mmCIF file of C-alpha atoms in Angstrom:
data_model
loop_
_atom_site.group_PDB
_atom_site.id
_atom_site.type_symbol
_atom_site.label_atom_id
_atom_site.label_comp_id
_atom_site.label_asym_id
_atom_site.label_seq_id
_atom_site.Cartn_x
_atom_site.Cartn_y
_atom_site.Cartn_z
ATOM 1 C CA LEU A 4 32.476 9.976 10.606
ATOM 2 C CA VAL A 5 30.369 11.488 13.757
ATOM 3 C CA ASP A 6 27.596 13.248 11.500
ATOM 4 C CA ASP A 7 27.402 10.240 9.203
ATOM 5 C CA THR A 8 26.765 7.801 12.246
ATOM 6 C CA GLN A 9 24.183 9.865 13.753
ATOM 7 C CA ASN A 10 22.405 10.394 10.566
ATOM 8 C CA LEU A 11 22.298 6.786 10.213
ATOM 9 C CA LEU A 12 21.053 5.992 13.402
ATOM 10 C CA THR A 13 18.352 9.051 13.532
ATOM 11 C CA THR A 14 16.829 7.826 10.280
ATOM 12 C CA LYS A 15 12.960 7.459 10.835
ATOM 13 C CA THR A 16 12.282 3.807 10.621
ATOM 14 C CA THR A 17 10.585 1.141 12.474
ATOM 15 C CA MET A 18 13.008 -0.910 14.743
ATOM 16 C CA ALA A 19 11.485 -3.634 16.689
ATOM 17 C CA SER A 20 13.099 -4.631 19.993
ATOM 18 C CA SER A 21 13.606 -7.733 22.261
ATOM 19 C CA THR A 22 14.856 -8.385 25.451
ATOM 20 C CA GLY A 23 17.625 -10.224 27.309
ATOM 21 C CA SER A 24 20.941 -9.086 25.370
ATOM 22 C CA LYS A 25 24.377 -8.382 26.549
ATOM 23 C CA LEU A 26 23.972 -4.897 25.206
ATOM 24 C CA LEU A 27 21.086 -3.969 27.637
ATOM 25 C CA ASN A 28 22.953 -1.521 29.429
ATOM 26 C CA SER A 29 25.412 -0.721 26.585
ATOM 27 C CA ALA A 30 24.311 2.985 26.324
ATOM 28 C CA ILE A 31 25.080 3.375 30.008
ATOM 29 C CA ARG A 32 28.441 1.762 29.853
ATOM 30 C CA ALA A 33 29.367 3.734 26.700
ATOM 31 C CA ALA A 34 28.790 7.056 28.303
ATOM 32 C CA VAL A 35 31.314 5.898 31.029
ATOM 33 C CA HIS A 36 33.789 4.379 29.008
ATOM 34 C CA VAL A 37 34.093 6.528 25.601
ATOM 35 C CA ASN A 38 35.119 9.476 27.950
ATOM 36 C CA SER A 39 38.356 7.696 28.206
ATOM 37 C CA ALA A 40 41.416 9.480 27.294
ATOM 38 C CA LYS A 41 42.442 6.319 25.263
ATOM 39 C CA LEU A 42 39.651 7.206 22.537
ATOM 40 C CA PRO A 43 39.976 10.197 20.119
ATOM 41 C CA THR A 44 36.981 12.427 20.517
ATOM 42 C CA GLU A 45 35.324 11.736 17.178
ATOM 43 C CA LEU A 46 35.669 7.917 17.558
ATOM 44 C CA ALA A 47 34.140 8.266 20.996
ATOM 45 C CA LYS A 48 31.322 10.089 19.959
ATOM 46 C CA SER A 49 30.512 7.945 17.002
ATOM 47 C CA SER A 50 30.631 4.632 19.377
ATOM 48 C CA ALA A 51 28.447 6.251 21.753
ATOM 49 C CA ALA A 52 25.931 7.011 18.959
ATOM 50 C CA TYR A 53 25.858 3.630 17.708
ATOM 51 C CA LEU A 54 25.577 1.911 21.060
ATOM 52 C CA SER A 55 22.800 4.246 22.305
ATOM 53 C CA SER A 56 20.967 3.497 19.134
ATOM 54 C CA ALA A 57 20.001 -0.049 20.317
ATOM 55 C CA PRO A 58 16.288 -0.542 21.133
ATOM 56 C CA SER A 59 15.403 -0.540 24.836
ATOM 57 C CA GLY A 60 15.667 -4.394 24.762
ATOM 58 C CA GLY A 61 19.391 -4.009 23.712
ATOM 59 C CA THR A 62 19.002 -5.713 19.959
ATOM 60 C CA HIS A 63 17.752 -4.905 16.731
ATOM 61 C CA THR A 64 15.186 -7.241 15.369
ATOM 62 C CA LEU A 65 13.745 -8.089 11.766
ATOM 63 C CA PRO A 66 10.595 -6.234 11.679
ATOM 64 C CA ASP A 67 7.358 -7.998 10.727
ATOM 65 C CA LEU A 68 5.714 -7.170 7.286
ATOM 66 C CA PRO A 69 2.425 -5.324 7.179
ATOM 67 C CA TYR A 70 1.184 -7.827 4.297
ATOM 68 C CA ASP A 71 1.724 -11.461 3.409
ATOM 69 C CA TYR A 72 4.670 -12.931 1.362
ATOM 70 C CA ASN A 73 2.436 -13.176 -1.661
ATOM 71 C CA ALA A 74 0.684 -10.054 -1.498
ATOM 72 C CA LEU A 75 2.742 -8.227 -3.791
ATOM 73 C CA GLU A 76 2.485 -10.770 -6.784
ATOM 74 C CA PRO A 77 2.901 -10.923 -9.541
ATOM 75 C CA VAL A 78 5.384 -7.844 -9.432
ATOM 76 C CA ILE A 79 7.285 -9.442 -6.629
ATOM 77 C CA SER A 80 6.780 -13.440 -5.827
ATOM 78 C CA ALA A 81 6.180 -14.972 -2.579
ATOM 79 C CA GLU A 82 9.584 -16.780 -3.102
ATOM 80 C CA THR A 83 11.490 -13.717 -3.511
ATOM 81 C CA MET A 84 9.727 -11.949 -0.589
ATOM 82 C CA GLU A 85 10.502 -14.631 1.853
ATOM 83 C CA LEU A 86 14.202 -14.963 0.642
ATOM 84 C CA HIS A 87 14.591 -11.233 0.795
ATOM 85 C CA HIS A 88 12.873 -10.662 4.005
ATOM 86 C CA SER A 89 13.677 -13.820 6.195
ATOM 87 C CA LYS A 90 17.320 -14.529 4.831
ATOM 88 C CA HIS A 91 18.839 -11.332 3.484
ATOM 89 C CA HIS A 92 17.311 -8.779 5.706
ATOM 90 C CA ASN A 93 17.638 -11.086 8.490
ATOM 91 C CA THR A 94 21.202 -11.370 8.129
ATOM 92 C CA TYR A 95 21.885 -7.626 8.199
ATOM 93 C CA VAL A 96 20.119 -7.624 11.634
ATOM 94 C CA THR A 97 22.174 -10.510 12.898
ATOM 95 C CA ASN A 98 25.370 -9.115 11.802
ATOM 96 C CA LEU A 99 24.571 -5.614 13.128
ATOM 97 C CA ASN A 100 23.841 -6.906 16.486
ATOM 98 C CA VAL A 101 27.109 -9.014 16.384
ATOM 99 C CA ALA A 102 29.058 -5.841 15.373
ATOM 100 C CA LEU A 103 27.349 -3.682 18.269
ATOM 101 C CA GLU A 104 28.152 -6.388 20.852
ATOM 102 C CA LYS A 105 31.913 -6.256 19.522
ATOM 103 C CA LEU A 106 31.707 -2.743 19.801
ATOM 104 C CA ASP A 107 30.394 -2.588 23.207
ATOM 105 C CA ALA A 108 33.625 -4.619 24.169
ATOM 106 C CA ALA A 109 36.053 -2.674 22.338
ATOM 107 C CA VAL A 110 34.578 0.830 23.808
ATOM 108 C CA THR A 111 34.882 -0.815 27.282
ATOM 109 C CA ALA A 112 38.465 -1.888 26.650
ATOM 110 C CA GLY A 113 39.467 1.332 25.014
ATOM 111 C CA ASP A 114 40.579 -0.618 21.915
ATOM 112 C CA VAL A 115 40.825 2.124 19.345
ATOM 113 C CA SER A 116 41.943 -0.214 16.649
ATOM 114 C CA GLY A 117 39.136 -2.412 17.295
ATOM 115 C CA ILE A 118 36.451 0.238 17.177
ATOM 116 C CA ILE A 119 38.045 1.341 13.913
ATOM 117 C CA ALA A 120 38.098 -2.157 12.438
ATOM 118 C CA LEU A 121 34.130 -2.437 12.978
ATOM 119 C CA GLN A 122 33.149 0.797 11.444
ATOM 120 C CA GLY A 123 32.608 -0.918 7.977
ATOM 121 C CA ALA A 124 30.483 -3.637 9.333
ATOM 122 C CA LEU A 125 28.481 -1.174 11.295
ATOM 123 C CA LYS A 126 27.702 0.987 8.345
ATOM 124 C CA PHE A 127 27.052 -1.950 6.085
ATOM 125 C CA ASN A 128 24.880 -3.711 8.255
ATOM 126 C CA GLY A 129 23.263 -0.846 9.914
ATOM 127 C CA GLY A 130 22.538 0.731 6.510
ATOM 128 C CA GLY A 131 21.110 -2.660 5.355
ATOM 129 C CA HIS A 132 18.662 -2.913 8.233
ATOM 130 C CA VAL A 133 17.488 0.829 7.683
ATOM 131 C CA ASN A 134 17.094 0.566 3.850
ATOM 132 C CA HIS A 135 15.391 -2.727 3.985
ATOM 133 C CA THR A 136 12.955 -1.511 6.794
ATOM 134 C CA LEU A 137 11.898 1.539 4.947
ATOM 135 C CA PHE A 138 11.672 -0.579 1.705
ATOM 136 C CA TRP A 139 9.285 -3.010 3.207
ATOM 137 C CA GLU A 140 7.020 0.028 4.524
ATOM 138 C CA ASN A 141 7.009 1.695 1.042
ATOM 139 C CA LEU A 142 5.534 -1.503 -0.654
ATOM 140 C CA SER A 143 1.799 -2.358 -0.860
ATOM 141 C CA PRO A 144 -0.533 -4.607 -2.678
ATOM 142 C CA THR A 145 -2.261 -1.617 -4.130
ATOM 143 C CA SER A 146 -0.917 1.601 -5.292
ATOM 144 C CA GLU A 147 -2.581 4.851 -5.987
ATOM 145 C CA PHE A 148 -0.859 8.264 -6.276
ATOM 146 C CA LYS A 149 -3.436 10.634 -4.707
ATOM 147 C CA ASP A 150 -3.839 14.344 -4.539
ATOM 148 C CA GLY A 151 -2.179 15.853 -1.747
ATOM 149 C CA PRO A 152 1.093 17.437 -0.395
ATOM 150 C CA LEU A 153 3.321 14.764 -2.071
ATOM 151 C CA LYS A 154 1.573 15.241 -5.539
ATOM 152 C CA ASP A 155 1.855 18.985 -5.336
ATOM 153 C CA LEU A 156 5.415 18.814 -4.595
ATOM 154 C CA VAL A 157 6.258 16.127 -7.238
ATOM 155 C CA VAL A 158 4.546 18.285 -10.018
ATOM 156 C CA LYS A 159 6.382 21.287 -8.725
ATOM 157 C CA CYS A 160 9.771 19.650 -8.874
ATOM 158 C CA TYR A 161 9.209 17.396 -11.815
ATOM 159 C CA GLY A 162 6.277 18.655 -13.717
ATOM 160 C CA SER A 163 4.252 15.364 -13.567
ATOM 161 C CA TYR A 164 4.182 12.036 -11.883
ATOM 162 C CA ASP A 165 5.348 10.503 -14.968
ATOM 163 C CA ALA A 166 8.245 12.787 -15.270
ATOM 164 C CA MET A 167 9.327 11.833 -11.753
ATOM 165 C CA LYS A 168 8.911 8.093 -12.343
ATOM 166 C CA GLU A 169 11.116 8.377 -15.689
ATOM 167 C CA ASP A 170 13.846 10.431 -13.659
ATOM 168 C CA LEU A 171 14.150 8.095 -10.750
ATOM 169 C CA THR A 172 13.955 4.986 -12.970
ATOM 170 C CA ALA A 173 16.704 6.651 -15.059
ATOM 171 C CA VAL A 174 19.144 6.942 -12.390
ATOM 172 C CA THR A 175 17.951 3.621 -10.649
ATOM 173 C CA VAL A 176 18.699 1.249 -13.441
ATOM 174 C CA PRO A 177 22.258 1.798 -14.380
ATOM 175 C CA ILE A 178 23.547 1.490 -11.063
ATOM 176 C CA GLN A 179 26.785 -0.563 -11.272
ATOM 177 C CA GLY A 180 26.660 -3.672 -9.039
ATOM 178 C CA SER A 181 24.536 -3.263 -6.150
ATOM 179 C CA GLY A 182 22.802 -0.457 -4.548
ATOM 180 C CA TRP A 183 19.303 1.736 -4.120
ATOM 181 C CA GLY A 184 17.722 4.222 -6.088
ATOM 182 C CA TRP A 185 15.854 6.871 -3.997
ATOM 183 C CA LEU A 186 13.432 9.781 -4.024
ATOM 184 C CA GLY A 187 14.272 11.913 -1.209
ATOM 185 C CA TYR A 188 13.541 15.210 0.316
ATOM 186 C CA ASN A 189 16.121 17.781 0.495
ATOM 187 C CA PRO A 190 15.459 20.123 3.723
ATOM 188 C CA LYS A 191 17.683 22.926 2.483
ATOM 189 C CA SER A 192 15.823 23.556 -0.913
ATOM 190 C CA GLY A 193 12.497 22.007 0.207
ATOM 191 C CA LYS A 194 12.375 20.019 -2.990
ATOM 192 C CA ILE A 195 12.268 16.176 -4.001
ATOM 193 C CA GLU A 196 15.235 14.862 -5.628
ATOM 194 C CA SER A 197 16.251 11.599 -7.360
ATOM 195 C CA SER A 198 19.361 9.884 -5.891
ATOM 196 C CA THR A 199 21.272 6.619 -5.615
ATOM 197 C CA CYS A 200 23.410 5.126 -3.255
ATOM 198 C CA ALA A 201 26.136 2.106 -3.377
ATOM 199 C CA ASN A 202 25.688 -1.078 -1.645
ATOM 200 C CA GLN A 203 23.719 -0.471 1.594
ATOM 201 C CA ASP A 204 24.984 3.239 2.307
ATOM 202 C CA PRO A 205 21.979 4.971 3.726
ATOM 203 C CA LEU A 206 20.681 7.800 1.916
ATOM 204 C CA GLU A 207 20.539 10.346 4.501
ATOM 205 C CA ALA A 208 24.155 9.698 5.778
ATOM 206 C CA THR A 209 25.306 9.827 2.406
ATOM 207 C CA THR A 210 23.657 12.671 0.767
ATOM 208 C CA GLY A 211 21.780 14.773 3.322
ATOM 209 C CA LEU A 212 18.288 13.947 1.523
ATOM 210 C CA VAL A 213 15.657 12.335 3.819
ATOM 211 C CA PRO A 214 14.447 8.862 2.213
ATOM 212 C CA LEU A 215 10.966 9.066 1.109
ATOM 213 C CA MET A 216 10.788 6.120 -1.224
ATOM 214 C CA GLY A 217 13.577 3.400 -2.151
ATOM 215 C CA ILE A 218 14.132 0.826 -4.962
ATOM 216 C CA ASP A 219 16.455 -1.945 -3.775
ATOM 217 C CA VAL A 220 18.310 -3.112 -6.869
ATOM 218 C CA TRP A 221 20.616 -5.776 -5.330
ATOM 219 C CA GLU A 222 20.171 -8.810 -7.603
ATOM 220 C CA HIS A 223 18.491 -10.792 -4.550
ATOM 221 C CA ALA A 224 15.559 -8.251 -4.726
ATOM 222 C CA TYR A 225 14.653 -9.431 -8.249
ATOM 223 C CA TYR A 226 16.880 -12.033 -9.741
ATOM 224 C CA VAL A 227 14.106 -14.880 -8.940
ATOM 225 C CA ASP A 228 11.373 -13.100 -10.865
ATOM 226 C CA TYR A 229 13.292 -11.093 -13.412
ATOM 227 C CA ARG A 230 16.674 -12.883 -13.729
ATOM 228 C CA ASN A 231 19.186 -10.338 -14.829
ATOM 229 C CA VAL A 232 16.770 -7.908 -16.480
ATOM 230 C CA ARG A 233 16.733 -5.065 -13.954
ATOM 231 C CA PRO A 234 14.853 -2.613 -16.159
ATOM 232 C CA ASN A 235 11.600 -4.974 -16.152
ATOM 233 C CA TYR A 236 11.998 -5.125 -12.338
ATOM 234 C CA VAL A 237 12.149 -1.365 -11.973
ATOM 235 C CA ASN A 238 9.464 -0.681 -14.103
ATOM 236 C CA ALA A 239 7.215 -2.940 -12.662
ATOM 237 C CA ILE A 240 7.847 -2.121 -9.049
ATOM 238 C CA TRP A 241 6.055 1.260 -9.297
ATOM 239 C CA ASP A 242 2.624 -0.577 -9.256
ATOM 240 C CA ARG A 243 3.293 -1.667 -5.648
ATOM 241 C CA ILE A 244 4.581 1.557 -4.181
ATOM 242 C CA ASN A 245 2.667 2.680 -0.966
ATOM 243 C CA TRP A 246 2.101 6.536 -1.801
ATOM 244 C CA ASP A 247 0.452 6.963 1.541
ATOM 245 C CA VAL A 248 3.687 6.163 3.562
ATOM 246 C CA VAL A 249 5.705 8.153 1.014
ATOM 247 C CA GLU A 250 3.552 11.064 1.733
ATOM 248 C CA GLN A 251 3.707 10.528 5.369
ATOM 249 C CA ARG A 252 7.432 10.586 5.366
ATOM 250 C CA LEU A 253 7.455 13.813 3.195
ATOM 251 C CA VAL A 254 5.168 15.581 5.764
ATOM 252 C CA ALA A 255 7.097 14.403 8.885
ATOM 253 C CA ALA A 256 10.489 15.668 7.010
ATOM 254 C CA GLN A 257 8.957 18.943 6.188
ATOM 255 C CA SER A 258 7.833 19.634 9.704
ATOM 256 C CA SER A 259 11.024 18.524 11.386
#
């Protein structure tokens, strides 16, 4: 639980901050209260990690997009982007902040049952916030797979760009229910791998792979534009991948 929590909260992603929250001093309070003998060590550490992850202003906020809602058309419509970003992602952010405030209160009170009851909401909404923030960053109105360290490693691991695209598509399309397809970097092997995660489970906490590129296959990501034909959406989204961002993530992962 501790390792998964810390991996979730240390995933490299842009998390904007705001001021005036009740959680402003939660990290300080956590340091004092989670040492209480009332809390098991593992639970105390995971709770402290969650609380100390809040931005300096105290709450997580919905990140601005680096492009307009209509910038990804016709692959992703403005209607889908607005709903996905302003409604769905915003809900994860809101619910994450609510769960953190409840966790703060439970930790302060030494309420073990209350802390345990919040773990699902923290993982789901925290993962939803992390995953979507990564997702917006790896999309772009234009897409070009250029020469460089990313291309070199893709060719080394898959043989070609087309083979990598085919492999990730093949594991992403058949995901049962909701989830994500990921291109991830394996720090142990130094290779790029295709992987999937259910629901909003974050890639690094779930598999140990550092996320480079994600494809959201929850129906809210594509139903307005593609109805229930997920393969068409997955095939189309490759024309909107920001490979510069993917390469930056790879270089950062290799150097960490």
